[in-house]
Amino acid sequence: MNMNWPGARAGAIVTIDLDALCANYRHLRASAAPAECAAVLKADAYGLGAVAVGVALYDAGCRHFFVAHLDEGIALRPCLNRDAAIFVLHGPAPGTENEFLQNDLVPVLNSIEQIAAWRRLARAQAHPIPAVIQVDSGMSRMGLSDAEVDQLLHDPNLIEGIALQFLMSHLACADMPASRMNQHQLARFRAVRARLPACPVSLANSSGIFLPDHFHFDLVRAGAALYGIAPTQGSVNPMRPVVRLQARIIQTRTIGAGEQVGYASGYIAKEVRQIATIAIGYADGWSRSMSNRGCALVHGIRVPQVGNISMDSITLDVSVLPLDRVAPGQFVDLIWAEHTVDDIAALSGTIGYEVLTNLGPRILRQYVGDGAHPD
Ligand SMILES: *Cc1c(COP(=O)(O)O)cnc(C)c1O
């Protein structure tokens, strides 16, 4: 093994396929056209690396990017050309408004307080300064309430000097196309839009791109689907898998009938078994709720995870394989094309978003492809 390869020392590796990522981007953009398609890079691009993902998507033509925190925006800004807009979903924490301007970041203003602070900054500038305003259309999480929208209408001075880039809101149930919440939020959003000054509009996340066209407006904001997560519950996933997760075999052993594996005797062998210990654990985001439930792929064969998941390791029952085929140092697959992030989520009782964002910093990020190949 080439010891200069960073993976030579890694216990676990997540491989991110930039060609698949960019193919997903092109698919989403085509589905939403003529709307523009933004990429959501918050939480380090859902754990996959905001810089590598952002640069690949910029090269694929993306010019709108969203992060959640100011610091995420500051880190990303030098990596993208100036013609790329970076929007910060949480808006400015009080007193940080200037840093948005200095770093060429566009805040999403979610409250009258944030709007007022941005307006104060605007007053001191020679030119209007850009911002997005978010309204709450029913999710009760972020954005102006109906009462705050009224306040805005009674006092148009509040947005003087603010160059409104987009009016946006966010869907709570877009992955469930039959949910009445989608129509409810659409109607509320349209009503607010009609009352505010005309400007471009954004509502849909990944899942919203797969709702009828009138959910798309001028800009869609894709996160999960870019990274291969299924956008619609109960439907075939149209996205290409982007993520492969591998972890290394640390050692193997043979145990006899009645012997126990792992903490709390989570597994007791009924007969002679071969056990392989793998270098990933719940500290790496491999949830302990998958104890005795997960599986791995070794030489193309699925083997069960047995015993409780430890902080730094898991144990596999590799008895179906000849022992000389399960060598320490070798990598096994934990997420692969036929056993996806969504499958892991179903096993551990969560959603694909959480599986991805849980993947910890000890796991090496490795990139393949360059995103430049059209499908
Ligand atoms: C996270 C987020 C998105 C992206 O959502 P996905 O479901 O990952 O596509 C879009 N808009 C807002 C406001 C978000 O918080």
Tab-separated table of C-alpha atoms and ligand atoms in Angstrom:
chain	number	residue	atom	x	y	z
A	1	MET	CA	0.000	0.000	0.000
A	2	ASN	CA	1.246	3.486	-0.877
A	3	MET	CA	1.883	5.111	2.504
A	4	ASN	CA	1.634	8.590	0.952
A	5	TRP	CA	-2.011	7.971	0.214
A	6	PRO	CA	-3.916	9.571	3.122
A	7	GLY	CA	-6.194	6.541	3.209
A	8	ALA	CA	-3.223	4.374	4.142
A	9	ARG	CA	-3.648	5.405	7.795
A	10	ALA	CA	-7.398	5.968	7.815
A	11	GLY	CA	-9.719	3.749	9.816
A	12	ALA	CA	-12.647	4.720	7.654
A	13	ILE	CA	-13.074	6.527	4.359
A	14	VAL	CA	-16.060	8.211	2.797
A	15	THR	CA	-15.658	8.481	-0.961
A	16	ILE	CA	-17.638	11.254	-2.614
A	17	ASP	CA	-18.355	10.832	-6.308
A	18	LEU	CA	-18.237	14.340	-7.772
A	19	ASP	CA	-19.429	13.085	-11.167
A	20	ALA	CA	-22.574	11.665	-9.554
A	21	LEU	CA	-22.984	14.868	-7.517
A	22	CYS	CA	-22.848	17.026	-10.648
A	23	ALA	CA	-25.096	14.650	-12.585
A	24	ASN	CA	-27.609	15.051	-9.743
A	25	TYR	CA	-27.207	18.819	-9.949
A	26	ARG	CA	-27.892	18.817	-13.694
A	27	HIS	CA	-30.911	16.569	-13.200
A	28	LEU	CA	-32.372	18.841	-10.514
A	29	ARG	CA	-31.655	21.982	-12.523
A	30	ALA	CA	-33.341	20.495	-15.613
A	31	SER	CA	-36.339	19.405	-13.526
A	32	ALA	CA	-36.755	22.883	-12.057
A	33	ALA	CA	-36.027	24.898	-15.218
A	34	PRO	CA	-36.646	27.682	-15.984
A	35	ALA	CA	-36.085	28.238	-12.263
A	36	GLU	CA	-32.467	28.516	-11.152
A	37	CYS	CA	-31.100	25.773	-8.916
A	38	ALA	CA	-29.135	26.678	-5.794
A	39	ALA	CA	-26.944	24.261	-3.843
A	40	VAL	CA	-27.330	24.019	-0.082
A	41	LEU	CA	-23.893	23.539	1.507
A	42	LYS	CA	-24.769	23.944	5.192
A	43	ALA	CA	-23.191	21.606	7.754
A	44	ASP	CA	-20.126	21.189	5.522
A	45	ALA	CA	-22.320	20.133	2.586
A	46	TYR	CA	-24.148	17.591	4.744
A	47	GLY	CA	-20.798	16.251	5.921
A	48	LEU	CA	-19.299	15.751	2.473
A	49	GLY	CA	-17.039	18.830	2.384
A	50	ALA	CA	-18.453	22.238	1.481
A	51	VAL	CA	-15.364	23.413	-0.409
A	52	ALA	CA	-14.931	20.379	-2.675
A	53	VAL	CA	-18.677	20.101	-3.259
A	54	GLY	CA	-19.090	23.861	-3.787
A	55	VAL	CA	-16.233	24.108	-6.280
A	56	ALA	CA	-17.475	21.100	-8.280
A	57	LEU	CA	-20.991	22.549	-8.420
A	58	TYR	CA	-19.692	25.988	-9.359
A	59	ASP	CA	-17.883	24.340	-12.284
A	60	ALA	CA	-21.165	22.612	-13.180
A	61	GLY	CA	-22.757	26.065	-13.484
A	62	CYS	CA	-24.257	26.650	-10.033
A	63	ARG	CA	-24.153	30.311	-8.946
A	64	HIS	CA	-26.374	30.313	-5.831
A	65	PHE	CA	-25.201	28.705	-2.605
A	66	PHE	CA	-26.758	28.497	0.844
A	67	VAL	CA	-25.084	27.891	4.188
A	68	ALA	CA	-26.627	28.157	7.651
A	69	HIS	CA	-23.971	30.004	9.684
A	70	LEU	CA	-21.930	33.139	9.093
A	71	ASP	CA	-18.702	31.196	9.710
A	72	GLU	CA	-19.675	28.642	7.066
A	73	GLY	CA	-20.074	31.506	4.620
A	74	ILE	CA	-16.755	33.096	5.585
A	75	ALA	CA	-14.958	29.766	5.053
A	76	LEU	CA	-16.608	29.185	1.679
A	77	ARG	CA	-16.280	32.702	0.248
A	78	PRO	CA	-12.610	32.540	-0.886
A	79	CYS	CA	-13.248	29.206	-2.632
A	80	LEU	CA	-15.930	30.490	-5.016
A	81	ASN	CA	-15.725	33.218	-7.665
A	82	ARG	CA	-17.353	36.543	-6.933
A	83	ASP	CA	-20.183	35.816	-9.372
A	84	ALA	CA	-21.411	33.117	-6.968
A	85	ALA	CA	-23.861	34.394	-4.366
A	86	ILE	CA	-23.587	32.899	-0.881
A	87	PHE	CA	-26.713	33.197	1.246
A	88	VAL	CA	-26.624	32.641	5.008
A	89	LEU	CA	-29.863	31.065	6.203
A	90	HIS	CA	-29.697	32.077	9.856
A	91	GLY	CA	-29.145	35.737	9.058
A	92	PRO	CA	-26.935	37.993	11.157
A	93	ALA	CA	-26.656	37.444	14.885
A	94	PRO	CA	-26.909	40.916	16.480
A	95	GLY	CA	-23.695	42.851	15.887
A	96	THR	CA	-22.363	40.669	13.050
A	97	GLU	CA	-24.031	42.585	10.196
A	98	ASN	CA	-20.802	44.223	9.071
A	99	GLU	CA	-19.075	40.899	8.660
A	100	PHE	CA	-21.655	39.916	6.083
A	101	LEU	CA	-20.809	42.962	4.002
A	102	GLN	CA	-17.057	42.557	4.463
A	103	ASN	CA	-17.220	38.935	3.318
A	104	ASP	CA	-19.663	39.486	0.477
A	105	LEU	CA	-22.302	37.264	2.082
A	106	VAL	CA	-26.031	37.793	1.665
A	107	PRO	CA	-28.082	37.313	4.822
A	108	VAL	CA	-31.477	35.675	4.938
A	109	LEU	CA	-33.418	38.036	7.223
A	110	ASN	CA	-35.837	36.051	9.343
A	111	SER	CA	-37.309	38.616	11.731
A	112	ILE	CA	-38.139	42.291	12.049
A	113	GLU	CA	-35.098	42.639	14.325
A	114	GLN	CA	-32.777	41.259	11.645
A	115	ILE	CA	-34.410	43.472	9.023
A	116	ALA	CA	-34.055	46.544	11.226
A	117	ALA	CA	-30.381	45.841	11.890
A	118	TRP	CA	-29.704	45.312	8.187
A	119	ARG	CA	-31.574	48.522	7.429
A	120	ARG	CA	-29.373	50.431	9.894
A	121	LEU	CA	-26.313	49.143	8.083
A	122	ALA	CA	-27.876	50.004	4.723
A	123	ARG	CA	-28.361	53.595	5.841
A	124	ALA	CA	-24.629	53.972	6.304
A	125	GLN	CA	-23.866	52.687	2.792
A	126	ALA	CA	-23.876	54.653	-0.436
A	127	HIS	CA	-25.729	51.837	-2.251
A	128	PRO	CA	-28.552	49.475	-1.372
A	129	ILE	CA	-27.228	46.253	0.190
A	130	PRO	CA	-28.546	42.822	-0.779
A	131	ALA	CA	-30.589	40.519	1.429
A	132	VAL	CA	-33.178	37.763	1.250
A	133	ILE	CA	-36.309	37.945	3.365
A	134	GLN	CA	-37.809	34.726	4.655
A	135	VAL	CA	-41.463	34.425	5.624
A	136	ASP	CA	-42.996	31.622	7.642
A	137	SER	CA	-45.623	29.848	5.539
A	138	GLY	CA	-46.585	27.310	8.179
A	139	MET	CA	-43.497	25.542	9.477
A	140	SER	CA	-43.141	27.834	12.519
A	141	ARG	CA	-39.385	27.639	12.459
A	142	MET	CA	-37.850	30.649	10.753
A	143	GLY	CA	-39.046	33.692	8.905
A	144	LEU	CA	-41.498	36.533	9.454
A	145	SER	CA	-44.842	35.682	11.002
A	146	ASP	CA	-48.001	37.097	9.426
A	147	ALA	CA	-48.012	39.814	12.096
A	148	GLU	CA	-44.428	40.772	11.214
A	149	VAL	CA	-45.352	40.934	7.523
A	150	ASP	CA	-48.169	43.342	8.492
A	151	GLN	CA	-45.635	45.428	10.377
A	152	LEU	CA	-43.442	45.541	7.272
A	153	LEU	CA	-46.373	46.708	5.160
A	154	HIS	CA	-47.296	49.478	7.578
A	155	ASP	CA	-43.725	50.718	7.655
A	156	PRO	CA	-42.125	50.323	4.193
A	157	ASN	CA	-39.187	52.363	5.537
A	158	LEU	CA	-38.072	49.143	7.185
A	159	ILE	CA	-36.755	47.782	3.906
A	160	GLU	CA	-35.441	51.032	2.496
A	161	GLY	CA	-31.877	50.577	1.288
A	162	ILE	CA	-32.272	46.803	1.204
A	163	ALA	CA	-31.857	45.291	-2.268
A	164	LEU	CA	-34.265	42.383	-1.994
A	165	GLN	CA	-32.695	39.437	-3.872
A	166	PHE	CA	-35.382	36.888	-3.042
A	167	LEU	CA	-38.461	36.428	-0.958
A	168	MET	CA	-38.304	32.881	0.372
A	169	SER	CA	-40.075	30.340	2.525
A	170	HIS	CA	-39.511	26.665	3.292
A	171	LEU	CA	-41.699	23.564	2.916
A	172	ALA	CA	-42.210	21.202	5.851
A	173	CYS	CA	-43.652	18.162	4.047
A	174	ALA	CA	-42.420	18.349	0.455
A	175	ASP	CA	-41.182	14.715	0.588
A	176	MET	CA	-44.829	13.675	1.003
A	177	PRO	CA	-46.512	14.907	-2.206
A	178	ALA	CA	-49.981	13.965	-0.925
A	179	SER	CA	-49.630	16.048	2.226
A	180	ARG	CA	-52.153	18.888	2.390
A	181	MET	CA	-49.490	20.955	4.075
A	182	ASN	CA	-47.872	21.593	0.664
A	183	GLN	CA	-50.967	23.297	-0.757
A	184	HIS	CA	-51.513	25.141	2.502
A	185	GLN	CA	-47.966	26.544	2.522
A	186	LEU	CA	-48.120	27.397	-1.182
A	187	ALA	CA	-51.332	29.383	-0.685
A	188	ARG	CA	-49.952	31.232	2.338
A	189	PHE	CA	-46.711	32.019	0.547
A	190	ARG	CA	-48.533	33.312	-2.538
A	191	ALA	CA	-50.708	35.538	-0.375
A	192	VAL	CA	-47.684	37.092	1.339
A	193	ARG	CA	-45.877	37.509	-1.943
A	194	ALA	CA	-48.794	39.433	-3.401
A	195	ARG	CA	-48.595	41.946	-0.559
A	196	LEU	CA	-44.836	42.607	-0.685
A	197	PRO	CA	-42.811	44.486	-3.311
A	198	ALA	CA	-42.209	42.373	-6.425
A	199	CYS	CA	-38.959	40.424	-6.358
A	200	PRO	CA	-37.717	36.919	-7.284
A	201	VAL	CA	-39.160	34.123	-5.175
A	202	SER	CA	-37.877	30.825	-3.734
A	203	LEU	CA	-39.820	28.077	-1.979
A	204	ALA	CA	-38.737	24.536	-2.924
A	205	ASN	CA	-36.049	22.371	-1.332
A	206	SER	CA	-34.931	19.124	-3.056
A	207	SER	CA	-38.249	17.415	-2.485
A	208	GLY	CA	-40.152	20.484	-3.657
A	209	ILE	CA	-38.492	20.129	-7.068
A	210	PHE	CA	-40.520	16.922	-7.477
A	211	LEU	CA	-43.793	18.654	-6.645
A	212	PRO	CA	-45.746	20.317	-9.495
A	213	ASP	CA	-43.971	23.099	-11.400
A	214	HIS	CA	-45.812	25.908	-9.644
A	215	PHE	CA	-43.773	25.129	-6.508
A	216	HIS	CA	-40.532	26.066	-8.293
A	217	PHE	CA	-40.882	29.872	-8.667
A	218	ASP	CA	-37.532	31.534	-9.536
A	219	LEU	CA	-35.025	29.576	-7.452
A	220	VAL	CA	-35.062	26.092	-5.945
A	221	ARG	CA	-32.706	25.178	-3.087
A	222	ALA	CA	-31.346	21.646	-3.373
A	223	GLY	CA	-29.442	19.914	-0.596
A	224	ALA	CA	-30.216	16.279	0.149
A	225	ALA	CA	-31.001	15.173	-3.414
A	226	LEU	CA	-27.653	16.496	-4.640
A	227	TYR	CA	-26.031	14.087	-2.207
A	228	GLY	CA	-28.139	11.139	-3.376
A	229	ILE	CA	-30.835	11.121	-0.704
A	230	ALA	CA	-34.282	10.130	-2.023
A	231	PRO	CA	-36.419	13.273	-2.461
A	232	THR	CA	-39.843	11.629	-2.318
A	233	GLN	CA	-41.052	9.089	0.238
A	234	GLY	CA	-42.313	5.852	-1.245
A	235	SER	CA	-41.019	6.584	-4.767
A	236	VAL	CA	-38.066	5.217	-6.695
A	237	ASN	CA	-35.056	7.405	-5.997
A	238	PRO	CA	-34.135	9.216	-9.231
A	239	MET	CA	-30.818	10.475	-7.850
A	240	ARG	CA	-27.437	8.824	-8.326
A	241	PRO	CA	-25.673	7.586	-5.179
A	242	VAL	CA	-22.840	9.948	-4.258
A	243	VAL	CA	-21.455	8.381	-1.104
A	244	ARG	CA	-19.513	5.205	-0.407
A	245	LEU	CA	-18.421	4.474	3.173
A	246	GLN	CA	-15.684	1.981	3.943
A	247	ALA	CA	-13.981	0.995	7.170
A	248	ARG	CA	-10.959	-1.123	7.858
A	249	ILE	CA	-10.689	-4.556	9.453
A	250	ILE	CA	-8.560	-4.208	12.589
A	251	GLN	CA	-8.458	-7.895	13.540
A	252	THR	CA	-10.349	-11.164	13.306
A	253	ARG	CA	-10.962	-13.987	15.766
A	254	THR	CA	-12.739	-17.298	16.091
A	255	ILE	CA	-15.190	-17.700	18.970
A	256	GLY	CA	-16.924	-20.817	20.227
A	257	ALA	CA	-20.531	-21.565	21.134
A	258	GLY	CA	-21.654	-19.510	24.144
A	259	GLU	CA	-18.970	-16.848	23.765
A	260	GLN	CA	-20.026	-13.209	23.943
A	261	VAL	CA	-19.315	-10.250	21.700
A	262	GLY	CA	-18.996	-6.637	22.771
A	263	TYR	CA	-20.427	-4.497	25.577
A	264	ALA	CA	-23.325	-5.822	27.604
A	265	SER	CA	-22.983	-9.235	25.965
A	266	GLY	CA	-24.939	-7.815	23.056
A	267	TYR	CA	-24.436	-10.985	21.045
A	268	ILE	CA	-23.858	-14.592	22.151
A	269	ALA	CA	-22.651	-17.120	19.594
A	270	LYS	CA	-24.725	-20.296	19.253
A	271	GLU	CA	-21.940	-22.063	17.407
A	272	VAL	CA	-18.390	-21.428	16.219
A	273	ARG	CA	-18.202	-17.986	14.556
A	274	GLN	CA	-15.603	-15.826	12.859
A	275	ILE	CA	-15.715	-12.248	14.087
A	276	ALA	CA	-14.052	-9.279	12.397
A	277	THR	CA	-13.587	-5.987	14.256
A	278	ILE	CA	-13.960	-2.871	12.089
A	279	ALA	CA	-12.612	0.647	12.695
A	280	ILE	CA	-15.792	2.693	12.897
A	281	GLY	CA	-18.084	3.317	15.843
A	282	TYR	CA	-20.746	5.565	17.218
A	283	ALA	CA	-18.158	8.335	17.746
A	284	ASP	CA	-17.904	8.369	13.958
A	285	GLY	CA	-21.653	8.718	13.591
A	286	TRP	CA	-22.340	5.008	13.090
A	287	SER	CA	-25.342	4.989	15.357
A	288	ARG	CA	-25.460	2.615	18.301
A	289	SER	CA	-29.109	2.057	17.456
A	290	MET	CA	-27.837	-0.175	14.643
A	291	SER	CA	-26.398	-2.681	17.116
A	292	ASN	CA	-27.188	-6.205	15.853
A	293	ARG	CA	-28.948	-4.651	12.840
A	294	GLY	CA	-26.458	-3.281	10.330
A	295	CYS	CA	-24.490	-5.149	7.721
A	296	ALA	CA	-21.364	-4.772	5.637
A	297	LEU	CA	-20.181	-5.894	2.239
A	298	VAL	CA	-17.028	-8.004	2.173
A	299	HIS	CA	-15.847	-9.303	-1.201
A	300	GLY	CA	-19.328	-8.722	-2.551
A	301	ILE	CA	-20.989	-10.721	0.238
A	302	ARG	CA	-23.300	-9.166	2.837
A	303	VAL	CA	-22.341	-10.054	6.391
A	304	PRO	CA	-24.287	-9.121	9.542
A	305	GLN	CA	-23.132	-6.713	12.202
A	306	VAL	CA	-23.323	-8.498	15.556
A	307	GLY	CA	-23.150	-7.197	19.117
A	308	ASN	CA	-23.431	-3.649	20.364
A	309	ILE	CA	-21.701	-0.887	18.460
A	310	SER	CA	-18.748	0.540	20.407
A	311	MET	CA	-17.398	4.075	20.337
A	312	ASP	CA	-14.602	3.229	17.915
A	313	SER	CA	-15.473	-0.163	16.474
A	314	ILE	CA	-18.141	-2.556	15.325
A	315	THR	CA	-18.040	-6.324	15.002
A	316	LEU	CA	-19.118	-8.348	11.992
A	317	ASP	CA	-19.914	-12.040	11.710
A	318	VAL	CA	-17.797	-13.017	8.705
A	319	SER	CA	-18.227	-16.775	9.120
A	320	VAL	CA	-19.543	-17.173	5.558
A	321	LEU	CA	-16.168	-16.112	4.194
A	322	PRO	CA	-12.963	-18.185	4.195
A	323	LEU	CA	-10.758	-16.690	6.918
A	324	ASP	CA	-7.921	-15.902	4.524
A	325	ARG	CA	-10.293	-13.549	2.678
A	326	VAL	CA	-10.871	-11.377	5.740
A	327	ALA	CA	-7.465	-9.890	6.379
A	328	PRO	CA	-6.657	-7.110	8.843
A	329	GLY	CA	-6.009	-3.869	6.968
A	330	GLN	CA	-8.579	-4.576	4.294
A	331	PHE	CA	-11.619	-2.291	3.882
A	332	VAL	CA	-15.227	-3.416	4.002
A	333	ASP	CA	-18.159	-1.384	2.669
A	334	LEU	CA	-20.817	0.040	4.971
A	335	ILE	CA	-22.610	2.330	2.517
A	336	TRP	CA	-22.578	1.349	-1.141
A	337	ALA	CA	-24.753	1.739	-4.251
A	338	GLU	CA	-27.192	-1.020	-3.218
A	339	HIS	CA	-27.176	-0.194	0.501
A	340	THR	CA	-27.646	3.533	0.550
A	341	VAL	CA	-27.718	6.353	3.054
A	342	ASP	CA	-31.512	5.990	3.071
A	343	ASP	CA	-31.241	2.258	3.852
A	344	ILE	CA	-28.974	3.033	6.815
A	345	ALA	CA	-31.448	5.676	7.959
A	346	ALA	CA	-34.319	3.178	7.846
A	347	LEU	CA	-32.268	0.689	9.884
A	348	SER	CA	-31.370	3.217	12.548
A	349	GLY	CA	-34.730	4.963	12.759
A	350	THR	CA	-33.733	8.320	11.329
A	351	ILE	CA	-33.455	10.135	7.996
A	352	GLY	CA	-30.648	10.130	5.432
A	353	TYR	CA	-29.805	13.744	6.306
A	354	GLU	CA	-28.834	12.712	9.811
A	355	VAL	CA	-26.826	9.686	8.666
A	356	LEU	CA	-24.718	11.911	6.392
A	357	THR	CA	-24.242	14.810	8.787
A	358	ASN	CA	-23.311	12.413	11.592
A	359	LEU	CA	-20.304	11.037	9.703
A	360	GLY	CA	-17.524	12.274	11.958
A	361	PRO	CA	-14.216	14.054	11.381
A	362	ARG	CA	-12.122	10.892	11.897
A	363	ILE	CA	-13.516	9.535	8.637
A	364	LEU	CA	-11.283	10.559	5.732
A	365	ARG	CA	-13.087	12.377	2.917
A	366	GLN	CA	-11.855	11.249	-0.485
A	367	TYR	CA	-13.122	12.556	-3.825
A	368	VAL	CA	-13.395	10.776	-7.151
A	369	GLY	CA	-14.393	12.282	-10.496
A	370	ASP	CA	-14.296	15.970	-11.289
A	371	GLY	CA	-17.909	16.631	-12.122
A	372	ALA	CA	-16.945	17.634	-15.638
A	373	HIS	CA	-18.459	14.653	-17.462
A	374	PRO	CA	-21.938	15.142	-18.878
A	375	ASP	CA	-24.089	12.003	-18.383
B	1	LIG	C1	-31.664	22.681	4.455
B	1	LIG	C2	-32.509	23.615	3.683
B	1	LIG	C3	-32.728	23.412	2.314
B	1	LIG	C4	-32.276	22.166	1.589
B	1	LIG	O1	-33.179	21.134	1.889
B	1	LIG	P1	-33.048	19.676	1.252
B	1	LIG	O2	-34.257	18.978	1.728
B	1	LIG	O3	-31.787	19.108	1.805
B	1	LIG	O4	-32.980	19.855	-0.216
B	1	LIG	C5	-33.422	24.392	1.613
B	1	LIG	N1	-33.895	25.493	2.242
B	1	LIG	C6	-33.728	25.694	3.559
B	1	LIG	C7	-34.298	26.919	4.187
B	1	LIG	C8	-33.053	24.767	4.334
B	1	LIG	O5	-32.910	24.957	5.645
